[in-house]
XYZ file of C-alpha atoms in Angstrom:
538
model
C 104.960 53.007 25.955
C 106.654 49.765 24.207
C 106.171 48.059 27.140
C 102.195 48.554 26.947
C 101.502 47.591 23.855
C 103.686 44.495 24.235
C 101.302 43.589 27.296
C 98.587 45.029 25.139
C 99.542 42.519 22.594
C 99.730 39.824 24.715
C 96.033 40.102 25.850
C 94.882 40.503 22.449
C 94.414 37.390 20.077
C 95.953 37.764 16.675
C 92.205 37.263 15.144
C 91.081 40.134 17.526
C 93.737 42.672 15.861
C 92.708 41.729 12.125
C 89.422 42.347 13.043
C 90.171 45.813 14.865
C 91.863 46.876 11.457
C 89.255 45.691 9.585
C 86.460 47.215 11.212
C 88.606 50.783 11.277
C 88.785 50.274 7.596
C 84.836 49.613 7.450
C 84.714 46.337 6.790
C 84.478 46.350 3.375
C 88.311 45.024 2.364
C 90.365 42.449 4.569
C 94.484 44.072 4.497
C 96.556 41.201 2.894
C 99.509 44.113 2.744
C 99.381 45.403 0.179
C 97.019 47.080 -2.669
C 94.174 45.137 -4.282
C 91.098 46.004 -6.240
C 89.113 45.614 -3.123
C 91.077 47.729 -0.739
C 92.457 50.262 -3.576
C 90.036 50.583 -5.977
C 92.198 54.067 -7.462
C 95.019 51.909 -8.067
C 93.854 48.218 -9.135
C 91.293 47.416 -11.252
C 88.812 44.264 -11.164
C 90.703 41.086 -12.410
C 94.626 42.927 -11.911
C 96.741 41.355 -9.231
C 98.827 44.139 -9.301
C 98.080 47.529 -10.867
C 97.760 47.560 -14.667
C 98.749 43.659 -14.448
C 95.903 41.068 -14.898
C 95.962 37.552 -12.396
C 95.956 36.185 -15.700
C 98.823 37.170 -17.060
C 100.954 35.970 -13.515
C 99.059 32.514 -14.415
C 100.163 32.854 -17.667
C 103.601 33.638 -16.592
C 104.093 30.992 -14.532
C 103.022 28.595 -17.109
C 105.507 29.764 -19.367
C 108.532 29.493 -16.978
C 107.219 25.698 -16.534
C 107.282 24.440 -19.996
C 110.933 26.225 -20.192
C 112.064 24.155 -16.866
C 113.514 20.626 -17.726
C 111.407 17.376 -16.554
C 111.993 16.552 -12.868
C 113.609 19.573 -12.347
C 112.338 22.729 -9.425
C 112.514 26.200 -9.437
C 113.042 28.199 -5.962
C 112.567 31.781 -5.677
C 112.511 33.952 -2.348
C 111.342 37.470 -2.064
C 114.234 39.805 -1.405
C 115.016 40.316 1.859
C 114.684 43.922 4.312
C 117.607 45.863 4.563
C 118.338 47.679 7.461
C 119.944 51.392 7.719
C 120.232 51.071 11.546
C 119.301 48.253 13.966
C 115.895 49.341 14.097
C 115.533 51.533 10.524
C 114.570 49.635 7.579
C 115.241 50.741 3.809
C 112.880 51.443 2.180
C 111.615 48.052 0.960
C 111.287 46.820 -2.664
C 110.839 43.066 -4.063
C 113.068 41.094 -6.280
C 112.165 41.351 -9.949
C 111.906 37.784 -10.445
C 109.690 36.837 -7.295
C 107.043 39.863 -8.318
C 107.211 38.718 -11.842
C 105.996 35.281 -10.871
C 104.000 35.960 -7.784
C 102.843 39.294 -7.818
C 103.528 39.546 -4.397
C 105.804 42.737 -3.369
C 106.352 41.639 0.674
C 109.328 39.804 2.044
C 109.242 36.754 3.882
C 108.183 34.254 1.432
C 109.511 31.653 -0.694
C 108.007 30.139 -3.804
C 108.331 26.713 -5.632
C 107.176 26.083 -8.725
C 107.664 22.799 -9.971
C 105.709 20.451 -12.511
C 103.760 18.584 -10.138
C 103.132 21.034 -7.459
C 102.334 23.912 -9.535
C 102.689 27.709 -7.731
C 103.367 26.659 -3.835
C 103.954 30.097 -1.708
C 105.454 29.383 1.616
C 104.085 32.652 3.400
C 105.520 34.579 6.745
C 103.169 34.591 9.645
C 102.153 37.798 11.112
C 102.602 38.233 14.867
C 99.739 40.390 16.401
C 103.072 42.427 17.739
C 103.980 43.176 14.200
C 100.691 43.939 12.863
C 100.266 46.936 15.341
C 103.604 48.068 14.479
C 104.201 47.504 10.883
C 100.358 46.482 9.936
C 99.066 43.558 8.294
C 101.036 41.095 5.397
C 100.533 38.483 3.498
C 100.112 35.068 4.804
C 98.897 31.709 3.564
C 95.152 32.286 2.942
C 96.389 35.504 0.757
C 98.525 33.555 -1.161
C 95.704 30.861 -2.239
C 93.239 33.813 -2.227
C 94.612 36.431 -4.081
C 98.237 35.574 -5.825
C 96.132 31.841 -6.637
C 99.253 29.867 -5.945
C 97.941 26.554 -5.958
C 99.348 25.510 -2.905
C 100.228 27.371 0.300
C 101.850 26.736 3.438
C 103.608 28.631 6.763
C 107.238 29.643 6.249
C 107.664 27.932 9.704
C 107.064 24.329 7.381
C 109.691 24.672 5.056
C 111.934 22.488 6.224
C 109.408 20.070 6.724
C 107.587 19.916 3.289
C 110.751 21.654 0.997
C 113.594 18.273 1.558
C 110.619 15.790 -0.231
C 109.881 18.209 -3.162
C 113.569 18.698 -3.469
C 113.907 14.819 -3.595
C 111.975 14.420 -6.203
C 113.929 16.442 -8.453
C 116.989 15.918 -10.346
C 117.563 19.800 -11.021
C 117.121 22.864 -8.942
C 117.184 26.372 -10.303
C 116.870 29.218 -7.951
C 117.193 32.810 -7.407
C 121.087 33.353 -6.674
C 120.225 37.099 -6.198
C 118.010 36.584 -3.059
C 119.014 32.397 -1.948
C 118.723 32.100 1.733
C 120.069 29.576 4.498
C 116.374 28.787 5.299
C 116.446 26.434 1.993
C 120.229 26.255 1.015
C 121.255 24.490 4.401
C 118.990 21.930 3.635
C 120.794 18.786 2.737
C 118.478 17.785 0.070
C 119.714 21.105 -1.757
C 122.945 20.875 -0.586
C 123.077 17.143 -2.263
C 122.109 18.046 -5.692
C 124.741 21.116 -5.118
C 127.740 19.008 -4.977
C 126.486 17.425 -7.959
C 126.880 20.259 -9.622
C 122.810 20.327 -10.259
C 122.092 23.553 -8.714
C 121.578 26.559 -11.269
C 120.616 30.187 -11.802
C 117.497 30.521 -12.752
C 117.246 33.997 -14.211
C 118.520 32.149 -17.431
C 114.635 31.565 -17.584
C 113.193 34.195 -15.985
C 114.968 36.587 -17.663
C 114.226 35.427 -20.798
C 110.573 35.657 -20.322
C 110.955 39.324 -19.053
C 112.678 40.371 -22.037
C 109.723 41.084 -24.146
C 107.087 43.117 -22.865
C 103.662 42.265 -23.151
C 101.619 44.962 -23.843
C 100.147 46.015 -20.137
C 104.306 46.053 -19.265
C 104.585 48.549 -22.021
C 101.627 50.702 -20.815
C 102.991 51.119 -17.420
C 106.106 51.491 -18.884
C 105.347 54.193 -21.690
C 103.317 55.669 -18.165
C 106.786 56.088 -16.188
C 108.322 57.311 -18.922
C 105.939 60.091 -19.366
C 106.381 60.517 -15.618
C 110.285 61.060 -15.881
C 110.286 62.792 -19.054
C 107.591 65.645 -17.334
C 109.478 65.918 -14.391
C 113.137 66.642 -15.523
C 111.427 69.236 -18.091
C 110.415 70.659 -14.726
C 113.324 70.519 -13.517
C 115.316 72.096 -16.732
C 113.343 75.357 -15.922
C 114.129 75.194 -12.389
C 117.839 74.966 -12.640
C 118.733 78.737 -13.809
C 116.873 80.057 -10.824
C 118.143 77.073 -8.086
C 121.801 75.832 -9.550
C 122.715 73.207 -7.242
C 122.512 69.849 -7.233
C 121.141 68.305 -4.438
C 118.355 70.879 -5.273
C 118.097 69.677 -8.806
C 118.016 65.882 -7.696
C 114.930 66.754 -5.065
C 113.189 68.620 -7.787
C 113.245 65.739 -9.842
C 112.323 63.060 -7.425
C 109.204 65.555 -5.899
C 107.858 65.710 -9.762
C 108.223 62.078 -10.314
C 106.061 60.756 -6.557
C 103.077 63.678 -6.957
C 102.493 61.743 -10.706
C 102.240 58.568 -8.953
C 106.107 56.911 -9.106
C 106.259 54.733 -5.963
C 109.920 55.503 -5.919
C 112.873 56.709 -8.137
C 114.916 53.791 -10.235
C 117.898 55.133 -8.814
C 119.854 57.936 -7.349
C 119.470 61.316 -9.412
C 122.628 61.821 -11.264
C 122.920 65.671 -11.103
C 126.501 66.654 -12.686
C 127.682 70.386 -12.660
C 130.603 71.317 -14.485
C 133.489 68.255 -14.560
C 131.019 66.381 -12.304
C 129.023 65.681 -15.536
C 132.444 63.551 -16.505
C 131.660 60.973 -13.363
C 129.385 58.853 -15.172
C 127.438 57.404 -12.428
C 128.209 60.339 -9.721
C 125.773 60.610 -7.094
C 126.848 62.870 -4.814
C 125.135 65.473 -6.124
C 126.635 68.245 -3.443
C 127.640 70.757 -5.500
C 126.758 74.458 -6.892
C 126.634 74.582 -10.652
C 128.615 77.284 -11.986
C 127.804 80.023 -14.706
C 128.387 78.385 -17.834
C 128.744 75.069 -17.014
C 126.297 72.304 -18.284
C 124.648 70.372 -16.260
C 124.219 66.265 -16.619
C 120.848 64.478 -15.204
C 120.128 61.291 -15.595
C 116.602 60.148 -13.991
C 114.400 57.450 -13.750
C 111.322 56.618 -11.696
C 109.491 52.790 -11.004
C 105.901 52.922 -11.585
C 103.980 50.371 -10.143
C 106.774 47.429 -10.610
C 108.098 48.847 -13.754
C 111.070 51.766 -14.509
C 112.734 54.648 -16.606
C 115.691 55.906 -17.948
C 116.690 58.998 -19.514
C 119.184 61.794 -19.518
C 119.614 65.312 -20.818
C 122.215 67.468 -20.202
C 121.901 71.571 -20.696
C 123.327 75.273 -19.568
C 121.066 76.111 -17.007
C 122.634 79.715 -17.976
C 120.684 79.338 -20.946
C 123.797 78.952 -23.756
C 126.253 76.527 -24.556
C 130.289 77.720 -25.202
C 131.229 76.988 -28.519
C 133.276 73.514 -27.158
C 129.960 72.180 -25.540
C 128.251 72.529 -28.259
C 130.424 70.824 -30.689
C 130.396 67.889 -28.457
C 126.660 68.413 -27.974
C 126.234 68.084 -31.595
C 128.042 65.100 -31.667
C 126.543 63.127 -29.355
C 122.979 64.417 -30.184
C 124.018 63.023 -34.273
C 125.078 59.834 -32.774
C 121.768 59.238 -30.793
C 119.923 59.810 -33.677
C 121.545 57.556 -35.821
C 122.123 54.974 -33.425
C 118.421 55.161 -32.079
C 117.492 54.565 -36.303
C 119.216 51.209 -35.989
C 116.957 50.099 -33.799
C 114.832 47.537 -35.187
C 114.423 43.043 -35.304
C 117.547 41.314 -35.840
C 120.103 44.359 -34.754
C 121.374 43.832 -31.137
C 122.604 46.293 -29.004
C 126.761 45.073 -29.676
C 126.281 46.036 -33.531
C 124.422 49.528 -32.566
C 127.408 50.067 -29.576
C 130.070 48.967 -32.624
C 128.550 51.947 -34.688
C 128.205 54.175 -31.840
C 132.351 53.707 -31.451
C 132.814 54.556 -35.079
C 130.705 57.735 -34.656
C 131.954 59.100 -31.952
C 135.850 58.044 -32.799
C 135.835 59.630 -36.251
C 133.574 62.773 -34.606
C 136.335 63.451 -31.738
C 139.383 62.873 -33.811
C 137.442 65.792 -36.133
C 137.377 67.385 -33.242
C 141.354 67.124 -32.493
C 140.259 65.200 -29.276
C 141.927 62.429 -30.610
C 144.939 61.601 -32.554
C 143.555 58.691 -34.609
C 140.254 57.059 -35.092
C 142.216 54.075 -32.947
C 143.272 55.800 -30.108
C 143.352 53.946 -27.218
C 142.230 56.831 -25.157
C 138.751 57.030 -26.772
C 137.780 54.443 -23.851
C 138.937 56.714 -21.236
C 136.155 59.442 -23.148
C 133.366 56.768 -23.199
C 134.211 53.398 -21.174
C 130.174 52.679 -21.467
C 128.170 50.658 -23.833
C 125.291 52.333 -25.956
C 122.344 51.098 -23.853
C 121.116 48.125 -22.087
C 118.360 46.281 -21.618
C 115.062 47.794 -19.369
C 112.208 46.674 -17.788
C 111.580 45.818 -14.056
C 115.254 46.535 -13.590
C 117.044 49.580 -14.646
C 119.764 47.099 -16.218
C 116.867 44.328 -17.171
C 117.735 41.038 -18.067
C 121.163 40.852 -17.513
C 121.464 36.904 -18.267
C 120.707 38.288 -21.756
C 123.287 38.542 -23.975
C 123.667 42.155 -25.881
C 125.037 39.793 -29.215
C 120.645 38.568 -28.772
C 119.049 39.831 -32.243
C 116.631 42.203 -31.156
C 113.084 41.559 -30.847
C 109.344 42.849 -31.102
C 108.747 43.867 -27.281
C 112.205 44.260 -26.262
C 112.646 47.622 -24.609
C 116.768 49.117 -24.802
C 118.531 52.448 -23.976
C 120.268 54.397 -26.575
C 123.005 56.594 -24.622
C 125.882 57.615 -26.201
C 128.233 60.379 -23.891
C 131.412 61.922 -23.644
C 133.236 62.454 -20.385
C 136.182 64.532 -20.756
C 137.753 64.302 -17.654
C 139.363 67.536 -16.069
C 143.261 65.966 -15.891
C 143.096 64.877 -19.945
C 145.645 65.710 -22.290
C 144.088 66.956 -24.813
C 142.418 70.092 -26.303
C 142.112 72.640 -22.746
C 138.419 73.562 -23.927
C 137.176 70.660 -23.844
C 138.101 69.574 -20.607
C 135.783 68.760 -18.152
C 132.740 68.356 -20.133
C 130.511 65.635 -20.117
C 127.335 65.048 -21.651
C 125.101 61.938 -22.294
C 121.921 61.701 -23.908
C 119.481 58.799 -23.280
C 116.004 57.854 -24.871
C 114.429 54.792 -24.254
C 113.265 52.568 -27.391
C 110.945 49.871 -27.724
C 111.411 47.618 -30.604
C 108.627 47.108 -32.922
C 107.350 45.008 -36.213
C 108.772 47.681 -37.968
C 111.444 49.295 -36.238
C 111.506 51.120 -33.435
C 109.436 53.306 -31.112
C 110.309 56.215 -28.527
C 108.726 55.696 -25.672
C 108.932 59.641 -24.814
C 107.263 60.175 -28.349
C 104.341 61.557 -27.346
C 105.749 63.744 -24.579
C 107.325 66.374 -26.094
C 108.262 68.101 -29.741
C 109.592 65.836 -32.313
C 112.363 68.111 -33.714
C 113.859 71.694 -33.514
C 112.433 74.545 -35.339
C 115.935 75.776 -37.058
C 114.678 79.613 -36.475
C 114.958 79.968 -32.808
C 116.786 81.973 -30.156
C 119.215 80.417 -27.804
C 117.559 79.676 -25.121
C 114.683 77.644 -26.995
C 117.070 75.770 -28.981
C 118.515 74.419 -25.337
C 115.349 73.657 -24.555
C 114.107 72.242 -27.814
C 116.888 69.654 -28.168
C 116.424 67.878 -24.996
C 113.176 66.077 -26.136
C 113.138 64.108 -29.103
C 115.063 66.674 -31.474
C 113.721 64.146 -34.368
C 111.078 62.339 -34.921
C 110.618 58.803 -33.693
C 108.384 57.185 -36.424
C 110.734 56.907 -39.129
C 113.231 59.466 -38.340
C 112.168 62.110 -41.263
C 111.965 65.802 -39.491
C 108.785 67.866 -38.823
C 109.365 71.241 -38.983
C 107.005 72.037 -35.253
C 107.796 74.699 -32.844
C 110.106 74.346 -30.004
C 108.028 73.646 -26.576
C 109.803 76.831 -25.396
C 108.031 78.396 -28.233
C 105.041 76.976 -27.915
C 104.822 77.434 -24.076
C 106.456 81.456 -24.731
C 103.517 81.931 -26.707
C 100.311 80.412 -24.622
C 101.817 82.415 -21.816
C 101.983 86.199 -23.757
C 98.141 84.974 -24.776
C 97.388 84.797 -21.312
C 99.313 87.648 -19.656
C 96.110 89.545 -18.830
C 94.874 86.339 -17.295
C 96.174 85.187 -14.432
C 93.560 82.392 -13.992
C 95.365 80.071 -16.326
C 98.302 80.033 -14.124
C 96.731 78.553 -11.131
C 94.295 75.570 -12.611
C 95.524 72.410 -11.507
C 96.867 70.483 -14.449
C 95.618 66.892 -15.108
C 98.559 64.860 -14.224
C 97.122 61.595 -16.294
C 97.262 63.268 -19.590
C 101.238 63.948 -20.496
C 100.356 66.911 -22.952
C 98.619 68.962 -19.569
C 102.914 69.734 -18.666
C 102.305 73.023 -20.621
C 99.794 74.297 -18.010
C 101.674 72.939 -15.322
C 105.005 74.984 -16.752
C 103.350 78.030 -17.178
C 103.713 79.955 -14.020
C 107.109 78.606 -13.582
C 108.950 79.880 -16.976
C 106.700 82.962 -17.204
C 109.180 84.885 -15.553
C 112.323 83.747 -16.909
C 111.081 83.130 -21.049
C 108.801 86.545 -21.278
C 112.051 89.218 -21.377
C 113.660 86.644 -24.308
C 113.174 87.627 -27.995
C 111.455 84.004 -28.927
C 111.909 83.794 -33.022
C 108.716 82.633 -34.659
């Protein structure tokens, strides 16, 4: 079969094959590989480059990363490359932060130069008619003058014809260390101004302009957090009925792609038991035992942009006295840590109170022996939070010692990770348990970006099995921190399904997956089972 459509693709011109896939496709769009408003109308919108991100604002992007470049000086930036699980299995493909955030282009293959004099210049891969019956249609030069308006555009085949005299003109280069290939860096105009030392990173700009959000990155942002904040609620009431991992991380992932994620922002951490202690396990093999908690921490990309959050519960339904002790501990130190958030703090000072917290809680505890213990690092070796954006760990180039500012968008996740070998208190062993919100950073303090996906506190009259539920999403309230005294969503849910027990109709519409609040429908058949034999105190 290969060997027909190579002589297949030999016969036919490359303008031939377009126009087959364009015709298929009615004519109406040409492919340039990826969505546009054109070709996806459900997903980009007239005058977006990307979806829910304006041309505009990549013009305006790029104009800011110029007046931060010195005079005479060039900035290089290729598109990650494709990384292959076998010789002829790709991974799943996804583009360098900083190349998207200039370009708006999310294929490999290119490089792009953005200087003072020549503007946005794409050099573009060149699509064999082999390739475009395999792997379909990309990008190429008349796509990157057409729709990523680079304002000059040329064959990836000419870049070491046209890049040496651009490079000559400049006295500085600052590239993308993160995806720098030979095709440029074997050049011995680059590899001049290298030995002089005048070769830099240049996500010391780049990531300074991604660290505050303009407001169509917060939309899409607020969006995937909505996505990953509906889908591990999902998965909460799944885990009492499936307690394994690996079935816990699938869950997960399968509620955050049928919302619209593109892909997860990294590998479900599902920890059972002592596995909750690993801080970044992924192995996520195991059953979860009876009584153990169970530590997820999820995440999803939307469209370019990603989440971060993390619960951790009894899928049994209770906590043991120890877990909840520590519970309550880190659950008091998110609160008060996530109140510090505001202009002018950084994320060291909130981390330096976080320590203090959690030092003087566990030596209450008799975890530790003294508020200085050395071990307290072998508890919690992590920081509070970190930057995120386009990356789960944005803007690393950042400094966490940066005052904080309108735009910025952090973690707050303090944890405890007992490990199963510690010497200390046998209860306690083996626990770990992390909870994670995501905060933007506003005129006036802070905002949660989860805020308007769940209750904003804990009803103190409830049964066990609420109150698990209740505390996992915002347990206070994220405009100013004072408490509203509103049911638990296990409540809330409990009730709307004993209102609709005599009709079954409400438990098979199909909920509205763009509006957040719809999750209580979509819950309903799932917990009816398992919530209507509880004793729910109103």
């Amino acid at each position: 079969m290969q060997r027909v459509v190579r002589k297949l693709t030999r016969i036919l011109s490359h303008k031939q094959v377009v126009g087959f896939r364009n015709y298929y496709a009615g004519g109406v769009a040409v492919d340039v590989g990826q969505p546009t408003s054109a070709s996806h109308p459900q997903l980009v919108k007239d005058g977006e480059l990307t979806p829910g991100i304006s041309t505009e604002e990549y013009i305006q992007r790029r104009k800011k990363l110029l007046e931060l470049l010195p005079e005479k000086s060039l900035a290089i930036i290729a598109a990650a490359p494709v990384k292959m699980m076998t010789d002829v299995v790709p991974y799943t493909f996804r583009q360098d932060a900083d190349y998207l955030y200039i370009t708006g282009c999310q294929q490999p293959g290119g490089v792009a130069i953005l200087g003072h004099d020549c503007g946005l210049c794409m050099f573009m891969p060149e699509a064999k008619p082999y390739d475009v019956i395999w792997q379909g249609q990309i990008a190429g030069v008349e796509a990157a003058l057409d729709t990523f308006k680079a304002d000059k555009a040329y064959p990836i085949r000419k870049l070491h014809e046209i890049l040496p005299d651009m490079i000559k003109g400049s006295s500085k280069l600052f590239h993308n260390v993160q995806t720098a290939i030979p095709a440029y860096m074997e050049l011995e105009a680059f590899k001049k101004l290298a030995c002089c030392n005048n070769v830099m990173d240049l996500a010391v700009y780049t990531h300074q302009l991604r660290w505050i959000k303009s407001p169509a990155e917060l939309k899409l942002m607020k969006e995937s957090a909505s996505i990953a904040c509906q889908a591990l609620l999902l998965t909460m009431l799944h885990s009492k009925t499936y307690p394994f991992e690996g079935t816990l991380a699938a869950k997960v992932e399968y509620e955050c792609k049928i919302r619209g994620a593109q892909r997860m922002g990294f590998n479900p951490v599902v920890g059972g038991g002592p596995n909750g202690s690993i801080i970044h396990y992924s192995r996520n093999d195991q059953r979860i035992k009876q009584g153990d908690l169970v530590l997820m921490d999820i995440g999803c990309e939307l469209h370019g942009y990603v989440s971060d959050l993390t619960r951790t519960w009894p899928p049994c339904g209770s906590f043991s006295s120890a877990q909840e002790e520590l519970y309550e501990l880190i659950l008091e130190t998110n609160k008060h840590c996530v109140e510090l958030c505001k202009p002018g703090a950084s994320i060291r000072q909130i981390h330096n109170h976080s320590v203090e917290m959690l030092q003087k809680g566990l030596k209450d505890l008799g975890i530790l022996r003294s508020v200085g213990s050395s071990s307290y690092h072998k508890l919690n070796p992590t920081s509070i939070g970190h930057y995120l954006g386009m990356d789960i760990h944005d803007c690393s180039m950042v400094s966490f010692d940066c005052p904080l500012k309108p735009g910025v968008v952090i973690t707050i996740e303090p944890g405890v990770y007992v490990p199963s070998s510690f010497n200390g208190p046998e209860r306690y062993r083996g626990i770990g348990i992390r909870i994670e919100d995501e905060v933007l950073i506003t005129e006036t303090g802070y905002e949660l970006l989860l805020n308007n996906t769940g209750p904003n506190s804990i009803n103190p009259k409830r049964s066990e099995a609420s109150r698990v539920l209740a505390k996992q999403f915002l347990p206070w309230n994220g405009n100013g921190g004072q408490p509203k005294q509103l049911k638990s969503l296990a409540q809330l849910i409990y009730s709307h399904a004993c209102s609709c027990r005599q009709q079954p109709e409400h438990f098979t519409q199909t909920p509205n997956l763009n509006r957040p609040m719809t999750i209580e429908r979509v819950v309903l058949n799932q917990i009816y089972n398992a919530l209507s034999p509880m004793s729910i105190e109103q």
